[in-house]
Amino acid sequence: EVQLQASGGGLVQPGGYLRLSCAASGFTFDDTAMGWFRQAPGKEREGITCIGASGNNTYYADSVKGRFTISRDNAKNTVYLQMNSLKPEDTAVYYCARGSGHFFCYEYDYWGQGTQVTVSS
C-alpha cells in the first residue's frame, strides 16, 4: 500500500517561509521521481516540482521557480519542499506525489491527503 503523508503546512504571512515534509512508504522510494502538486479552490491542479530518484535532477513550474526547493532523503524515504518568499497566490492544498518515471514526474500516480498552506496577512 502506497502511503504519502504530507505535513508542515500552516498559516504564514506573505514573504514568509515554510518547509513541507512527506513521509513515503509502501514502494521502492529511491526508484521513482517524486514531486509536489497543489490545488486551490476553483483552480485546476498545478504540478509545481519534481525531483529525480537519485535527487540529482529537479524541475520547477515557473510559478514557483526561484522560491521553492525540492529535496529528498532516500535513506529516510522522505521528500521535502522548502517554500520561501511565499505569496498569497501560493495558498493551496499541497500534495506529495509519486512520479511515474525514474528521472521525471511525467504523471503523478499516487498522492496523499495533502497539507494546507495559507499565505495571508
PDB file of C-alpha atoms in Angstrom:
ATOM      1  CA  GLU A   1       0.000   0.000   0.000  1.00  0.00           C
ATOM      2  CA  VAL A   2       1.491   3.274  -1.141  1.00  0.00           C
ATOM      3  CA  GLN A   3       1.314   5.955   1.504  1.00  0.00           C
ATOM      4  CA  LEU A   4       2.413   9.557   1.163  1.00  0.00           C
ATOM      5  CA  GLN A   5       1.978  11.582   4.300  1.00  0.00           C
ATOM      6  CA  ALA A   6       2.467  15.297   3.827  1.00  0.00           C
ATOM      7  CA  SER A   7       2.961  17.592   6.776  1.00  0.00           C
ATOM      8  CA  GLY A   8       4.252  21.019   7.686  1.00  0.00           C
ATOM      9  CA  GLY A   9       1.562  23.221   6.250  1.00  0.00           C
ATOM     10  CA  GLY A  10       0.065  26.117   8.084  1.00  0.00           C
ATOM     11  CA  LEU A  11      -0.621  29.819   8.078  1.00  0.00           C
ATOM     12  CA  VAL A  12       2.204  32.106   7.077  1.00  0.00           C
ATOM     13  CA  GLN A  13       2.473  35.773   6.177  1.00  0.00           C
ATOM     14  CA  PRO A  14       3.402  36.944   2.690  1.00  0.00           C
ATOM     15  CA  GLY A  15       7.143  36.844   2.304  1.00  0.00           C
ATOM     16  CA  GLY A  16       7.411  34.104   4.865  1.00  0.00           C
ATOM     17  CA  TYR A  17       8.654  30.593   4.534  1.00  0.00           C
ATOM     18  CA  LEU A  18       7.528  27.074   5.239  1.00  0.00           C
ATOM     19  CA  ARG A  19       9.017  23.623   4.894  1.00  0.00           C
ATOM     20  CA  LEU A  20       6.824  20.714   3.950  1.00  0.00           C
ATOM     21  CA  SER A  21       7.761  17.110   4.524  1.00  0.00           C
ATOM     22  CA  CYS A  22       6.429  13.927   3.027  1.00  0.00           C
ATOM     23  CA  ALA A  23       6.946  10.512   4.527  1.00  0.00           C
ATOM     24  CA  ALA A  24       6.665   7.766   1.934  1.00  0.00           C
ATOM     25  CA  SER A  25       6.107   4.069   2.364  1.00  0.00           C
ATOM     26  CA  GLY A  26       4.793   1.056   0.520  1.00  0.00           C
ATOM     27  CA  PHE A  27       7.062   1.242  -2.514  1.00  0.00           C
ATOM     28  CA  THR A  28      10.697   1.430  -3.550  1.00  0.00           C
ATOM     29  CA  PHE A  29      11.189   5.086  -2.846  1.00  0.00           C
ATOM     30  CA  ASP A  30      14.611   5.502  -4.425  1.00  0.00           C
ATOM     31  CA  ASP A  31      13.404   4.073  -7.730  1.00  0.00           C
ATOM     32  CA  THR A  32      10.935   6.813  -8.532  1.00  0.00           C
ATOM     33  CA  ALA A  33      10.798  10.511  -9.095  1.00  0.00           C
ATOM     34  CA  MET A  34       8.838  12.411  -6.508  1.00  0.00           C
ATOM     35  CA  GLY A  35       7.049  15.688  -6.712  1.00  0.00           C
ATOM     36  CA  TRP A  36       4.547  18.088  -5.324  1.00  0.00           C
ATOM     37  CA  PHE A  37       1.411  19.499  -6.829  1.00  0.00           C
ATOM     38  CA  ARG A  38      -1.046  21.941  -5.403  1.00  0.00           C
ATOM     39  CA  GLN A  39      -4.680  22.754  -5.793  1.00  0.00           C
ATOM     40  CA  ALA A  40      -6.523  25.856  -4.739  1.00  0.00           C
ATOM     41  CA  PRO A  41     -10.312  26.182  -4.618  1.00  0.00           C
ATOM     42  CA  GLY A  42     -11.698  26.857  -8.065  1.00  0.00           C
ATOM     43  CA  LYS A  43      -8.400  26.174  -9.774  1.00  0.00           C
ATOM     44  CA  GLU A  44      -7.046  23.196 -11.602  1.00  0.00           C
ATOM     45  CA  ARG A  45      -4.311  21.064 -10.175  1.00  0.00           C
ATOM     46  CA  GLU A  46      -0.873  22.530 -10.719  1.00  0.00           C
ATOM     47  CA  GLY A  47       2.234  20.397 -10.756  1.00  0.00           C
ATOM     48  CA  ILE A  48       4.900  22.570  -9.214  1.00  0.00           C
ATOM     49  CA  THR A  49       8.021  20.494  -8.831  1.00  0.00           C
ATOM     50  CA  CYS A  50       9.670  17.141  -9.339  1.00  0.00           C
ATOM     51  CA  ILE A  51      12.901  15.533  -8.242  1.00  0.00           C
ATOM     52  CA  GLY A  52      14.528  12.526  -9.842  1.00  0.00           C
ATOM     53  CA  ALA A  53      15.015   9.281  -7.994  1.00  0.00           C
ATOM     54  CA  SER A  54      18.621   9.997  -7.084  1.00  0.00           C
ATOM     55  CA  GLY A  55      17.970  13.610  -6.196  1.00  0.00           C
ATOM     56  CA  ASN A  56      20.258  14.905  -8.941  1.00  0.00           C
ATOM     57  CA  ASN A  57      17.567  16.312 -11.211  1.00  0.00           C
ATOM     58  CA  THR A  58      14.951  18.843 -10.250  1.00  0.00           C
ATOM     59  CA  TYR A  59      12.218  20.664 -12.132  1.00  0.00           C
ATOM     60  CA  TYR A  60      10.047  23.594 -11.197  1.00  0.00           C
ATOM     61  CA  ALA A  61       6.998  25.286 -12.558  1.00  0.00           C
ATOM     62  CA  ASP A  62       7.514  28.911 -13.483  1.00  0.00           C
ATOM     63  CA  SER A  63       5.130  29.938 -10.740  1.00  0.00           C
ATOM     64  CA  VAL A  64       7.486  28.711  -8.024  1.00  0.00           C
ATOM     65  CA  LYS A  65      10.884  28.776  -9.696  1.00  0.00           C
ATOM     66  CA  GLY A  66      13.463  30.573  -7.621  1.00  0.00           C
ATOM     67  CA  ARG A  67      11.347  30.415  -4.495  1.00  0.00           C
ATOM     68  CA  PHE A  68      10.711  26.733  -3.853  1.00  0.00           C
ATOM     69  CA  THR A  69      13.256  23.968  -3.498  1.00  0.00           C
ATOM     70  CA  ILE A  70      12.526  20.272  -3.578  1.00  0.00           C
ATOM     71  CA  SER A  71      14.862  17.770  -1.978  1.00  0.00           C
ATOM     72  CA  ARG A  72      14.795  14.177  -0.847  1.00  0.00           C
ATOM     73  CA  ASP A  73      16.465  11.912   1.639  1.00  0.00           C
ATOM     74  CA  ASN A  74      16.277   8.402   0.278  1.00  0.00           C
ATOM     75  CA  ALA A  75      17.634   6.912   3.486  1.00  0.00           C
ATOM     76  CA  LYS A  76      14.606   8.310   5.274  1.00  0.00           C
ATOM     77  CA  ASN A  77      12.069   7.798   2.475  1.00  0.00           C
ATOM     78  CA  THR A  78      11.263  11.462   2.763  1.00  0.00           C
ATOM     79  CA  VAL A  79      10.815  14.288   0.297  1.00  0.00           C
ATOM     80  CA  TYR A  80      10.802  17.948   1.258  1.00  0.00           C
ATOM     81  CA  LEU A  81       9.572  21.192  -0.174  1.00  0.00           C
ATOM     82  CA  GLN A  82      11.191  24.359   1.080  1.00  0.00           C
ATOM     83  CA  MET A  83       8.968  27.308   0.244  1.00  0.00           C
ATOM     84  CA  ASN A  84      10.387  30.795   0.537  1.00  0.00           C
ATOM     85  CA  SER A  85       9.075  34.240  -0.326  1.00  0.00           C
ATOM     86  CA  LEU A  86       5.543  32.960  -0.109  1.00  0.00           C
ATOM     87  CA  LYS A  87       2.767  34.836  -1.841  1.00  0.00           C
ATOM     88  CA  PRO A  88      -0.979  34.819  -1.256  1.00  0.00           C
ATOM     89  CA  GLU A  89      -1.398  33.033  -4.571  1.00  0.00           C
ATOM     90  CA  ASP A  90       0.583  30.131  -3.133  1.00  0.00           C
ATOM     91  CA  THR A  91      -2.370  29.345  -0.902  1.00  0.00           C
ATOM     92  CA  ALA A  92      -3.484  25.824  -1.698  1.00  0.00           C
ATOM     93  CA  VAL A  93      -3.506  22.272  -0.516  1.00  0.00           C
ATOM     94  CA  TYR A  94      -0.095  20.840  -1.267  1.00  0.00           C
ATOM     95  CA  TYR A  95       0.110  17.195  -2.192  1.00  0.00           C
ATOM     96  CA  CYS A  96       3.149  14.996  -2.100  1.00  0.00           C
ATOM     97  CA  ALA A  97       3.079  12.666  -5.079  1.00  0.00           C
ATOM     98  CA  ARG A  98       4.949   9.813  -6.657  1.00  0.00           C
ATOM     99  CA  GLY A  99       6.068  10.391 -10.206  1.00  0.00           C
ATOM    100  CA  SER A 100       5.562   7.826 -12.926  1.00  0.00           C
ATOM    101  CA  GLY A 101       9.164   7.961 -14.090  1.00  0.00           C
ATOM    102  CA  HIS A 102      12.629   7.491 -12.721  1.00  0.00           C
ATOM    103  CA  PHE A 103      14.006  10.890 -13.689  1.00  0.00           C
ATOM    104  CA  PHE A 104      10.860  12.947 -14.102  1.00  0.00           C
ATOM    105  CA  CYS A 105       7.277  13.158 -12.945  1.00  0.00           C
ATOM    106  CA  TYR A 106       5.598  12.653 -16.306  1.00  0.00           C
ATOM    107  CA  GLU A 107       2.481  11.977 -14.316  1.00  0.00           C
ATOM    108  CA  TYR A 108       1.671  11.549 -10.682  1.00  0.00           C
ATOM    109  CA  ASP A 109       0.351   8.083  -9.998  1.00  0.00           C
ATOM    110  CA  TYR A 110      -0.080   8.260  -6.229  1.00  0.00           C
ATOM    111  CA  TRP A 111      -0.550  11.067  -3.764  1.00  0.00           C
ATOM    112  CA  GLY A 112      -1.556  11.571  -0.196  1.00  0.00           C
ATOM    113  CA  GLN A 113      -4.068  13.707   1.621  1.00  0.00           C
ATOM    114  CA  GLY A 114      -2.002  16.838   1.330  1.00  0.00           C
ATOM    115  CA  THR A 115      -1.355  19.667   3.716  1.00  0.00           C
ATOM    116  CA  GLN A 116      -2.932  23.104   3.712  1.00  0.00           C
ATOM    117  CA  VAL A 117      -0.752  26.135   3.127  1.00  0.00           C
ATOM    118  CA  THR A 118      -2.344  29.506   3.669  1.00  0.00           C
ATOM    119  CA  VAL A 119      -0.443  32.686   2.908  1.00  0.00           C
ATOM    120  CA  SER A 120      -2.208  35.685   4.339  1.00  0.00           C
ATOM    121  CA  SER A 121      -1.588  38.762   6.419  1.00  0.00           C
TER     122      SER A 121
END
